[in-house]
């Protein structure tokens, strides 16, 4: 079944500059900005500018150029925030939530980059 994109979601409004954001990096295809409710000292959201609902939608329908650009931006930010281990950083976590079980709140594809403190185990036991 094809995805239906809701263009009234909060990240669509950010992309249309209808609400402000704290931009970290922007390219032709990708926008990265600080999460409004940070879970750690560094919490950045990376979103494609295209209308994709979640990761599997993006991975299936985005162009190679969009996917390459998105991936490069995520990688670059790990260095910008000095979290990349090869630059002496202490590491980071990437999370992309999808759908009900993934507890996705905003239906526009986004990657969380979280860093700046020890994050603990990824998933708590049920
Ligand atoms: P998720 O649960 O994966 O859909 O995460 C959505 C994230 O979006 C959550 O960490 C809070 C963040 N968020 C929600 N509204 C806004 C907003 O208006 N501005 C910013 N910068 N972040 C937002």
CSV table of N, CA, C and O and ligand atoms in Angstrom, one decimal:
chain,number,residue,atom,x,y,z
A,1,UNK,N,0.9,-1.2,0.0
A,1,UNK,CA,0.0,0.0,0.0
A,1,UNK,C,0.9,1.3,0.0
A,1,UNK,O,1.8,1.3,0.8
A,2,UNK,N,0.6,2.2,-0.9
A,2,UNK,CA,1.5,3.4,-0.9
A,2,UNK,C,1.3,4.3,0.4
A,2,UNK,O,0.2,4.3,0.9
A,3,UNK,N,2.4,4.9,0.8
A,3,UNK,CA,2.3,5.8,1.9
A,3,UNK,C,1.5,7.1,1.5
A,3,UNK,O,1.7,7.6,0.4
A,4,UNK,N,0.7,7.6,2.5
A,4,UNK,CA,0.1,8.9,2.3
A,4,UNK,C,0.8,9.9,3.2
A,4,UNK,O,0.9,9.7,4.4
A,5,UNK,N,1.3,11.0,2.7
A,5,UNK,CA,2.1,12.0,3.4
A,5,UNK,C,1.2,13.1,3.9
A,5,UNK,O,0.5,13.7,3.1
A,6,UNK,N,1.2,13.4,5.2
A,6,UNK,CA,0.4,14.5,5.8
A,6,UNK,C,1.2,15.7,5.8
A,6,UNK,O,2.1,15.9,6.6
A,7,UNK,N,0.9,16.7,4.9
A,7,UNK,CA,1.7,17.8,4.8
A,7,UNK,C,1.5,18.9,5.9
A,7,UNK,O,2.0,20.0,5.8
A,8,UNK,N,0.6,18.5,6.8
A,8,UNK,CA,0.4,19.4,8.0
A,8,UNK,C,1.2,19.0,9.2
A,8,UNK,O,1.1,19.6,10.3
A,9,UNK,N,2.1,18.0,9.0
A,9,UNK,CA,2.9,17.6,10.2
A,9,UNK,C,4.0,18.7,10.5
A,9,UNK,O,4.3,19.5,9.7
A,10,UNK,N,4.5,18.7,11.7
A,10,UNK,CA,5.3,19.8,12.2
A,10,UNK,C,6.6,19.9,11.4
A,10,UNK,O,7.1,21.1,11.2
A,11,UNK,N,7.2,18.9,10.9
A,11,UNK,CA,8.4,19.0,10.2
A,11,UNK,C,8.2,19.6,8.8
A,11,UNK,O,9.0,20.3,8.2
A,12,UNK,N,7.0,19.3,8.2
A,12,UNK,CA,6.6,19.9,6.9
A,12,UNK,C,6.5,21.4,7.1
A,12,UNK,O,6.9,22.2,6.3
A,13,UNK,N,6.0,21.8,8.3
A,13,UNK,CA,5.8,23.2,8.6
A,13,UNK,C,7.2,23.9,8.8
A,13,UNK,O,7.4,25.0,8.4
A,14,UNK,N,8.1,23.1,9.4
A,14,UNK,CA,9.5,23.7,9.5
A,14,UNK,C,10.1,23.8,8.2
A,14,UNK,O,10.7,24.9,7.9
A,15,UNK,N,9.9,22.8,7.3
A,15,UNK,CA,10.5,22.9,5.9
A,15,UNK,C,9.9,24.1,5.2
A,15,UNK,O,10.6,24.7,4.3
A,16,UNK,N,8.7,24.4,5.4
A,16,UNK,CA,8.1,25.6,4.7
A,16,UNK,C,8.3,26.9,5.4
A,16,UNK,O,7.8,27.9,5.0
A,17,UNK,N,9.2,26.8,6.5
A,17,UNK,CA,9.5,28.0,7.3
A,17,UNK,C,8.3,28.6,7.9
A,17,UNK,O,8.3,29.9,8.2
A,18,UNK,N,7.3,27.8,8.2
A,18,UNK,CA,6.1,28.3,8.9
A,18,UNK,C,6.3,28.4,10.4
A,18,UNK,O,5.6,29.1,11.1
A,19,UNK,N,7.3,27.5,10.9
A,19,UNK,CA,7.7,27.6,12.3
A,19,UNK,C,9.2,27.6,12.3
A,19,UNK,O,9.8,27.0,11.5
A,20,UNK,N,9.8,28.2,13.3
A,20,UNK,CA,11.3,28.3,13.4
A,20,UNK,C,11.9,27.0,13.8
A,20,UNK,O,11.3,26.1,14.4
A,21,UNK,N,13.2,27.0,13.5
A,21,UNK,CA,14.0,25.8,14.0
A,21,UNK,C,15.4,26.3,14.2
A,21,UNK,O,15.8,27.3,13.7
A,22,UNK,N,16.2,25.5,15.0
A,22,UNK,CA,17.6,25.8,15.3
A,22,UNK,C,18.4,24.9,14.3
A,22,UNK,O,18.8,23.8,14.7
A,23,UNK,N,18.7,25.5,13.1
A,23,UNK,CA,19.4,24.7,12.1
A,23,UNK,C,20.8,24.4,12.4
A,23,UNK,O,21.6,25.3,12.9
A,24,UNK,N,21.2,23.2,12.2
A,24,UNK,CA,22.6,22.8,12.4
A,24,UNK,C,23.3,22.7,11.0
A,24,UNK,O,24.5,23.0,10.9
A,25,UNK,N,22.6,22.2,10.1
A,25,UNK,CA,23.2,22.0,8.7
A,25,UNK,C,22.0,21.9,7.7
A,25,UNK,O,21.0,21.4,8.0
A,26,UNK,N,22.3,22.5,6.5
A,26,UNK,CA,21.3,22.4,5.5
A,26,UNK,C,22.0,22.2,4.1
A,26,UNK,O,23.0,22.8,3.8
A,27,UNK,N,21.4,21.3,3.3
A,27,UNK,CA,21.8,21.1,1.9
A,27,UNK,C,20.6,21.2,1.0
A,27,UNK,O,19.5,21.4,1.5
A,28,UNK,N,20.8,20.9,-0.2
A,28,UNK,CA,19.7,20.9,-1.2
A,28,UNK,C,18.6,19.9,-0.8
A,28,UNK,O,17.4,20.2,-1.1
A,29,UNK,N,19.0,18.8,-0.2
A,29,UNK,CA,18.1,17.7,0.0
A,29,UNK,C,17.7,17.4,1.5
A,29,UNK,O,16.8,16.6,1.7
A,30,UNK,N,18.5,18.0,2.4
A,30,UNK,CA,18.4,17.6,3.8
A,30,UNK,C,18.5,18.8,4.7
A,30,UNK,O,19.2,19.8,4.4
A,31,UNK,N,17.8,18.7,5.8
A,31,UNK,CA,17.8,19.7,6.9
A,31,UNK,C,18.1,19.1,8.2
A,31,UNK,O,17.5,18.0,8.5
A,32,UNK,N,19.0,19.6,9.0
A,32,UNK,CA,19.3,19.1,10.3
A,32,UNK,C,19.1,20.3,11.3
A,32,UNK,O,19.6,21.4,11.1
A,33,UNK,N,18.4,20.0,12.4
A,33,UNK,CA,18.1,21.0,13.4
A,33,UNK,C,18.0,20.4,14.8
A,33,UNK,O,17.8,19.1,14.9
A,34,UNK,N,18.1,21.2,15.8
A,34,UNK,CA,18.1,20.7,17.2
A,34,UNK,C,16.6,20.3,17.6
A,34,UNK,O,15.7,21.0,17.3
A,35,UNK,N,16.6,19.1,18.3
A,35,UNK,CA,15.3,18.7,18.8
A,35,UNK,C,14.8,19.6,19.9
A,35,UNK,O,15.6,20.1,20.7
A,36,UNK,N,13.5,19.9,19.9
A,36,UNK,CA,12.9,20.8,20.9
A,36,UNK,C,12.9,20.3,22.3
A,36,UNK,O,12.9,21.0,23.3
A,37,UNK,N,12.9,19.0,22.4
A,37,UNK,CA,13.0,18.3,23.8
A,37,UNK,C,14.2,17.4,23.8
A,37,UNK,O,14.0,16.1,23.7
A,38,UNK,N,15.4,17.9,23.9
A,38,UNK,CA,16.5,17.1,23.8
A,38,UNK,C,16.6,16.0,24.9
A,38,UNK,O,16.4,16.2,26.1
A,39,UNK,N,17.0,14.8,24.5
A,39,UNK,CA,17.2,13.7,25.4
A,39,UNK,C,18.6,13.6,25.9
A,39,UNK,O,18.9,12.7,26.8
A,40,UNK,N,19.5,14.4,25.4
A,40,UNK,CA,20.9,14.4,25.8
A,40,UNK,C,21.5,15.8,25.4
A,40,UNK,O,20.8,16.5,24.7
A,41,UNK,N,22.7,16.1,25.9
A,41,UNK,CA,23.3,17.4,25.5
A,41,UNK,C,23.3,17.7,24.0
A,41,UNK,O,23.1,18.8,23.6
A,42,UNK,N,23.5,16.6,23.2
A,42,UNK,CA,23.4,16.8,21.8
A,42,UNK,C,22.2,16.0,21.3
A,42,UNK,O,22.2,14.7,21.5
A,43,UNK,N,21.2,16.6,20.7
A,43,UNK,CA,20.1,15.9,20.1
A,43,UNK,C,19.6,16.6,18.9
A,43,UNK,O,19.0,17.7,19.0
A,44,UNK,N,20.0,16.0,17.8
A,44,UNK,CA,19.7,16.7,16.5
A,44,UNK,C,18.9,15.8,15.6
A,44,UNK,O,19.0,14.5,15.6
A,45,UNK,N,17.9,16.4,14.9
A,45,UNK,CA,17.1,15.7,14.0
A,45,UNK,C,17.5,16.0,12.6
A,45,UNK,O,17.7,17.1,12.2
A,46,UNK,N,17.6,14.9,11.8
A,46,UNK,CA,18.0,15.1,10.4
A,46,UNK,C,16.8,14.6,9.5
A,46,UNK,O,16.3,13.5,9.8
A,47,UNK,N,16.4,15.5,8.7
A,47,UNK,CA,15.2,15.1,7.8
A,47,UNK,C,15.5,15.4,6.4
A,47,UNK,O,16.2,16.3,6.0
A,48,UNK,N,14.9,14.5,5.5
A,48,UNK,CA,15.0,14.8,4.1
A,48,UNK,C,14.0,15.9,3.8
A,48,UNK,O,13.0,16.0,4.4
A,49,UNK,N,14.3,16.7,2.8
A,49,UNK,CA,13.3,17.8,2.4
A,49,UNK,C,12.2,17.2,1.6
A,49,UNK,O,11.1,17.8,1.5
A,50,UNK,N,12.3,16.0,1.0
A,50,UNK,CA,11.3,15.3,0.3
A,50,UNK,C,10.2,14.8,1.3
A,50,UNK,O,10.4,14.7,2.5
A,51,UNK,N,9.0,14.5,0.7
A,51,UNK,CA,7.9,14.1,1.5
A,51,UNK,C,7.8,12.6,1.8
A,51,UNK,O,7.1,11.9,1.1
A,52,UNK,N,8.6,12.2,2.7
A,52,UNK,CA,8.7,10.7,3.1
A,52,UNK,C,8.2,10.6,4.5
A,52,UNK,O,8.6,11.3,5.4
A,53,UNK,N,7.4,9.5,4.7
A,53,UNK,CA,6.8,9.3,6.0
A,53,UNK,C,7.7,8.7,7.0
A,53,UNK,O,7.7,9.1,8.2
A,54,UNK,N,8.6,7.8,6.6
A,54,UNK,CA,9.4,7.1,7.5
A,54,UNK,C,10.6,6.5,6.8
A,54,UNK,O,10.8,6.8,5.6
A,55,UNK,N,11.4,5.8,7.5
A,55,UNK,CA,12.7,5.3,6.9
A,55,UNK,C,12.4,4.4,5.7
A,55,UNK,O,13.1,4.5,4.7
A,56,UNK,N,11.5,3.4,5.9
A,56,UNK,CA,11.3,2.5,4.8
A,56,UNK,C,10.7,3.1,3.5
A,56,UNK,O,11.1,2.8,2.4
A,57,UNK,N,9.9,4.2,3.8
A,57,UNK,CA,9.4,5.0,2.6
A,57,UNK,C,10.5,5.7,1.9
A,57,UNK,O,10.6,5.6,0.7
A,58,UNK,N,11.4,6.3,2.7
A,58,UNK,CA,12.5,7.0,2.2
A,58,UNK,C,13.5,6.1,1.4
A,58,UNK,O,13.9,6.3,0.3
A,59,UNK,N,13.8,4.9,2.0
A,59,UNK,CA,14.7,4.0,1.4
A,59,UNK,C,14.2,3.4,0.1
A,59,UNK,O,15.0,3.1,-0.8
A,60,UNK,N,12.9,3.3,0.0
A,60,UNK,CA,12.3,2.7,-1.2
A,60,UNK,C,12.1,3.8,-2.3
A,60,UNK,O,12.4,3.5,-3.4
A,61,UNK,N,11.6,5.0,-1.9
A,61,UNK,CA,11.2,5.9,-2.9
A,61,UNK,C,12.1,7.1,-3.2
A,61,UNK,O,12.0,7.8,-4.2
A,62,UNK,N,13.1,7.4,-2.3
A,62,UNK,CA,13.9,8.5,-2.5
A,62,UNK,C,14.9,8.2,-3.6
A,62,UNK,O,15.2,7.1,-3.9
A,63,UNK,N,15.4,9.3,-4.2
A,63,UNK,CA,16.4,9.2,-5.2
A,63,UNK,C,17.8,8.8,-4.6
A,63,UNK,O,18.0,9.1,-3.4
A,64,UNK,N,18.7,8.3,-5.4
A,64,UNK,CA,20.0,8.0,-4.9
A,64,UNK,C,20.7,9.3,-4.4
A,64,UNK,O,21.4,9.2,-3.3
A,65,UNK,N,20.4,10.4,-5.1
A,65,UNK,CA,21.0,11.7,-4.6
A,65,UNK,C,20.5,12.1,-3.2
A,65,UNK,O,21.3,12.5,-2.4
A,66,UNK,N,19.2,11.9,-3.0
A,66,UNK,CA,18.7,12.2,-1.7
A,66,UNK,C,19.2,11.3,-0.6
A,66,UNK,O,19.5,11.8,0.5
A,67,UNK,N,19.3,10.0,-0.9
A,67,UNK,CA,19.8,9.1,0.1
A,67,UNK,C,21.3,9.3,0.4
A,67,UNK,O,21.7,9.3,1.6
A,68,UNK,N,22.0,9.6,-0.6
A,68,UNK,CA,23.5,9.9,-0.4
A,68,UNK,C,23.7,11.1,0.4
A,68,UNK,O,24.4,11.2,1.4
A,69,UNK,N,22.9,12.2,0.0
A,69,UNK,CA,23.1,13.4,0.7
A,69,UNK,C,22.7,13.3,2.2
A,69,UNK,O,23.4,13.8,3.1
A,70,UNK,N,21.6,12.6,2.5
A,70,UNK,CA,21.1,12.4,3.8
A,70,UNK,C,22.2,11.7,4.7
A,70,UNK,O,22.5,12.1,5.8
A,71,UNK,N,22.7,10.6,4.1
A,71,UNK,CA,23.7,9.8,4.8
A,71,UNK,C,25.0,10.7,5.1
A,71,UNK,O,25.5,10.6,6.2
A,72,UNK,N,25.4,11.5,4.1
A,72,UNK,CA,26.6,12.3,4.3
A,72,UNK,C,26.3,13.4,5.4
A,72,UNK,O,27.2,13.7,6.2
A,73,UNK,N,25.1,13.9,5.4
A,73,UNK,CA,24.8,14.9,6.4
A,73,UNK,C,24.8,14.3,7.8
A,73,UNK,O,25.4,14.9,8.8
A,74,UNK,N,24.2,13.1,8.0
A,74,UNK,CA,24.3,12.5,9.3
A,74,UNK,C,25.7,12.2,9.7
A,74,UNK,O,26.1,12.5,10.9
A,75,UNK,N,26.5,11.7,8.8
A,75,UNK,CA,27.9,11.5,9.1
A,75,UNK,C,28.7,12.8,9.5
A,75,UNK,O,29.5,12.8,10.4
A,76,UNK,N,28.4,13.8,8.7
A,76,UNK,CA,29.1,15.1,9.0
A,76,UNK,C,28.8,15.6,10.3
A,76,UNK,O,29.6,16.2,11.1
A,77,UNK,N,27.5,15.5,10.7
A,77,UNK,CA,27.1,16.1,12.0
A,77,UNK,C,27.8,15.3,13.2
A,77,UNK,O,28.1,15.9,14.2
A,78,UNK,N,28.0,14.0,13.0
A,78,UNK,CA,28.7,13.3,14.1
A,78,UNK,C,30.1,14.0,14.4
A,78,UNK,O,30.6,13.9,15.5
A,79,UNK,N,30.6,14.5,13.3
A,79,UNK,CA,31.9,15.2,13.5
A,79,UNK,C,31.7,16.6,14.0
A,79,UNK,O,32.4,17.1,14.9
A,80,UNK,N,30.7,17.3,13.5
A,80,UNK,CA,30.4,18.7,13.9
A,80,UNK,C,30.2,18.8,15.4
A,80,UNK,O,30.7,19.7,16.1
A,81,UNK,N,29.5,17.8,16.0
A,81,UNK,CA,29.2,17.8,17.4
A,81,UNK,C,30.3,17.1,18.2
A,81,UNK,O,30.2,16.9,19.4
A,82,UNK,N,31.4,16.7,17.5
A,82,UNK,CA,32.6,16.1,18.1
A,82,UNK,C,32.2,14.8,18.9
A,82,UNK,O,32.7,14.5,19.9
A,83,UNK,N,31.3,14.0,18.3
A,83,UNK,CA,30.9,12.8,18.9
A,83,UNK,C,31.6,11.6,18.2
A,83,UNK,O,31.6,10.5,18.7
A,84,UNK,N,32.0,11.8,16.9
A,84,UNK,CA,32.6,10.6,16.2
A,84,UNK,C,33.8,10.1,16.9
A,84,UNK,O,34.8,10.8,17.2
A,85,UNK,N,33.8,8.8,17.2
A,85,UNK,CA,35.0,8.2,17.9
A,85,UNK,C,36.3,8.4,17.3
A,85,UNK,O,37.3,8.6,18.0
A,86,UNK,N,36.4,8.4,16.0
A,86,UNK,CA,37.7,8.6,15.3
A,86,UNK,C,38.2,10.0,15.4
A,86,UNK,O,39.4,10.3,15.1
A,87,UNK,N,37.4,10.9,15.9
A,87,UNK,CA,37.8,12.3,16.1
A,87,UNK,C,38.0,12.6,17.6
A,87,UNK,O,38.1,13.7,18.0
A,88,UNK,N,38.1,11.5,18.4
A,88,UNK,CA,38.3,11.7,19.8
A,88,UNK,C,37.0,11.8,20.6
A,88,UNK,O,37.0,12.0,21.8
A,89,UNK,N,35.8,11.7,19.9
A,89,UNK,CA,34.5,11.8,20.5
A,89,UNK,C,34.2,10.5,21.3
A,89,UNK,O,34.8,9.5,21.1
A,90,UNK,N,33.1,10.7,22.1
A,90,UNK,CA,32.7,9.6,22.9
A,90,UNK,C,31.6,8.7,22.3
A,90,UNK,O,31.0,7.8,23.0
A,91,UNK,N,31.2,9.0,21.1
A,91,UNK,CA,30.2,8.2,20.4
A,91,UNK,C,28.8,8.9,20.4
A,91,UNK,O,28.6,10.0,20.9
A,92,UNK,N,27.9,8.2,19.8
A,92,UNK,CA,26.6,8.7,19.6
A,92,UNK,C,25.6,7.6,19.3
A,92,UNK,O,26.0,6.4,19.1
A,93,UNK,N,24.3,7.9,19.2
A,93,UNK,CA,23.3,6.9,18.8
A,93,UNK,C,22.4,7.5,17.7
A,93,UNK,O,22.0,8.7,17.8
A,94,UNK,N,22.1,6.7,16.7
A,94,UNK,CA,21.2,7.0,15.7
A,94,UNK,C,19.9,6.3,15.9
A,94,UNK,O,19.9,5.0,16.1
A,95,UNK,N,18.8,7.0,15.9
A,95,UNK,CA,17.5,6.3,16.0
A,95,UNK,C,16.5,6.9,15.0
A,95,UNK,O,16.4,8.1,14.8
A,96,UNK,N,15.8,6.0,14.3
A,96,UNK,CA,14.7,6.4,13.5
A,96,UNK,C,13.5,5.6,13.8
A,96,UNK,O,13.5,4.4,13.7
A,97,UNK,N,12.4,6.2,14.3
A,97,UNK,CA,11.2,5.5,14.8
A,97,UNK,C,10.2,5.5,13.6
A,97,UNK,O,10.2,6.4,12.8
A,98,UNK,N,9.5,4.4,13.5
A,98,UNK,CA,8.5,4.2,12.5
A,98,UNK,C,7.2,3.6,13.0
A,98,UNK,O,7.3,2.5,13.7
A,99,UNK,N,6.1,4.2,12.7
A,99,UNK,CA,4.8,3.6,13.0
A,99,UNK,C,4.5,3.5,14.5
A,99,UNK,O,5.1,4.1,15.4
A,100,UNK,N,3.5,2.7,14.8
A,100,UNK,CA,2.9,2.5,16.1
A,100,UNK,C,3.9,1.9,17.1
A,100,UNK,O,4.2,2.4,18.1
A,101,UNK,N,4.5,0.7,16.7
A,101,UNK,CA,5.4,0.1,17.6
A,101,UNK,C,6.7,0.8,17.8
A,101,UNK,O,7.4,0.7,18.8
A,102,UNK,N,7.1,1.5,16.7
A,102,UNK,CA,8.3,2.4,16.8
A,102,UNK,C,8.1,3.6,17.6
A,102,UNK,O,9.1,4.4,17.9
A,103,UNK,N,6.8,3.9,17.9
A,103,UNK,CA,6.4,5.1,18.6
A,103,UNK,C,7.0,6.4,17.9
A,103,UNK,O,7.7,7.2,18.4
A,104,UNK,N,6.5,6.5,16.6
A,104,UNK,CA,6.9,7.7,15.8
A,104,UNK,C,5.8,8.7,16.1
A,104,UNK,O,4.6,8.5,15.8
A,105,UNK,N,6.2,9.9,16.5
A,105,UNK,CA,5.3,11.0,16.8
A,105,UNK,C,5.0,11.9,15.6
A,105,UNK,O,3.9,12.3,15.3
A,106,UNK,N,6.1,12.1,14.8
A,106,UNK,CA,6.0,13.1,13.7
A,106,UNK,C,6.1,12.3,12.4
A,106,UNK,O,7.2,11.6,12.2
A,107,UNK,N,5.1,12.3,11.6
A,107,UNK,CA,5.1,11.4,10.4
A,107,UNK,C,5.8,12.0,9.2
A,107,UNK,O,5.3,12.0,8.1
A,108,UNK,N,7.0,12.5,9.4
A,108,UNK,CA,8.0,12.9,8.4
A,108,UNK,C,9.3,12.2,8.8
A,108,UNK,O,9.8,12.4,9.9
A,109,UNK,N,9.8,11.4,7.8
A,109,UNK,CA,11.1,10.7,8.1
A,109,UNK,C,12.1,11.5,8.8
A,109,UNK,O,12.4,12.7,8.4
A,110,UNK,N,12.6,11.0,9.9
A,110,UNK,CA,13.7,11.7,10.6
A,110,UNK,C,14.6,10.8,11.3
A,110,UNK,O,14.2,9.7,11.8
A,111,UNK,N,15.9,11.2,11.4
A,111,UNK,CA,16.9,10.4,12.2
A,111,UNK,C,17.3,11.3,13.4
A,111,UNK,O,17.6,12.5,13.2
A,112,UNK,N,17.2,10.7,14.6
A,112,UNK,CA,17.7,11.3,15.8
A,112,UNK,C,19.2,11.0,15.9
A,112,UNK,O,19.6,9.9,15.8
A,113,UNK,N,20.0,12.1,16.1
A,113,UNK,CA,21.4,11.9,16.5
A,113,UNK,C,21.5,12.3,17.9
A,113,UNK,O,21.3,13.5,18.2
A,114,UNK,N,21.9,11.4,18.8
A,114,UNK,CA,21.9,11.7,20.2
A,114,UNK,C,23.3,11.4,20.8
A,114,UNK,O,23.9,10.4,20.5
A,115,UNK,N,23.8,12.4,21.5
A,115,UNK,CA,25.2,12.2,22.0
A,115,UNK,C,25.4,13.2,23.2
A,115,UNK,O,24.5,14.0,23.6
A,116,UNK,N,26.5,13.0,23.8
A,116,UNK,CA,26.9,14.0,24.9
A,116,UNK,C,26.8,13.4,26.3
A,116,UNK,O,27.1,14.1,27.2
A,117,UNK,N,26.3,12.2,26.4
A,117,UNK,CA,26.3,11.5,27.7
A,117,UNK,C,26.2,10.0,27.4
A,117,UNK,O,25.8,9.6,26.3
A,118,UNK,N,26.5,9.2,28.4
A,118,UNK,CA,26.4,7.8,28.3
A,118,UNK,C,24.9,7.5,28.2
A,118,UNK,O,24.1,7.9,29.1
A,119,UNK,N,24.5,6.8,27.2
A,119,UNK,CA,23.1,6.6,26.9
A,119,UNK,C,22.4,5.4,27.4
A,119,UNK,O,21.2,5.3,27.4
A,120,UNK,N,23.2,4.5,28.0
A,120,UNK,CA,22.6,3.3,28.5
A,120,UNK,C,22.2,2.3,27.4
A,120,UNK,O,22.4,2.6,26.2
A,121,UNK,N,21.6,1.2,27.8
A,121,UNK,CA,21.2,0.1,26.9
A,121,UNK,C,20.1,0.7,26.0
A,121,UNK,O,19.3,1.5,26.4
A,122,UNK,N,20.1,0.2,24.7
A,122,UNK,CA,19.3,0.8,23.7
A,122,UNK,C,17.8,0.6,24.0
A,122,UNK,O,17.0,1.5,23.9
A,123,UNK,N,17.4,-0.6,24.4
A,123,UNK,CA,16.0,-1.0,24.7
A,123,UNK,C,15.9,-1.6,26.0
A,123,UNK,O,16.6,-2.6,26.3
A,124,UNK,N,15.0,-1.1,26.8
A,124,UNK,CA,14.7,-1.6,28.1
A,124,UNK,C,14.0,-3.0,27.9
A,124,UNK,O,13.1,-3.1,27.1
A,125,UNK,N,14.2,-4.0,28.8
A,125,UNK,CA,13.5,-5.2,28.7
A,125,UNK,C,12.0,-4.9,28.9
A,125,UNK,O,11.6,-4.1,29.7
A,126,UNK,N,11.1,-5.7,28.2
A,126,UNK,CA,9.7,-5.5,28.4
A,126,UNK,C,9.2,-5.9,29.8
A,126,UNK,O,9.8,-6.7,30.4
B,1,LIG,P1,9.6,10.7,17.1
B,1,LIG,O1,9.0,10.2,18.3
B,1,LIG,O2,10.7,9.8,16.6
B,1,LIG,O3,8.6,11.0,16.0
B,1,LIG,O4,10.4,12.1,17.5
B,1,LIG,C1,9.9,13.4,17.2
B,1,LIG,C2,10.8,14.4,17.8
B,1,LIG,O5,10.5,15.6,17.3
B,1,LIG,C3,10.7,14.5,19.3
B,1,LIG,O6,12.0,14.1,19.9
B,1,LIG,C4,10.4,16.0,19.6
B,1,LIG,C5,10.7,16.6,18.3
B,1,LIG,N1,9.9,17.7,17.9
B,1,LIG,C6,8.5,17.8,17.9
B,1,LIG,N2,8.0,19.0,17.6
B,1,LIG,C7,9.2,19.7,17.3
B,1,LIG,C8,9.3,21.1,16.9
B,1,LIG,O7,8.4,21.8,16.7
B,1,LIG,N3,10.6,21.5,16.7
B,1,LIG,C9,11.7,20.7,17.0
B,1,LIG,N4,12.9,21.2,16.8
B,1,LIG,N5,11.5,19.4,17.4
B,1,LIG,C10,10.3,18.9,17.5
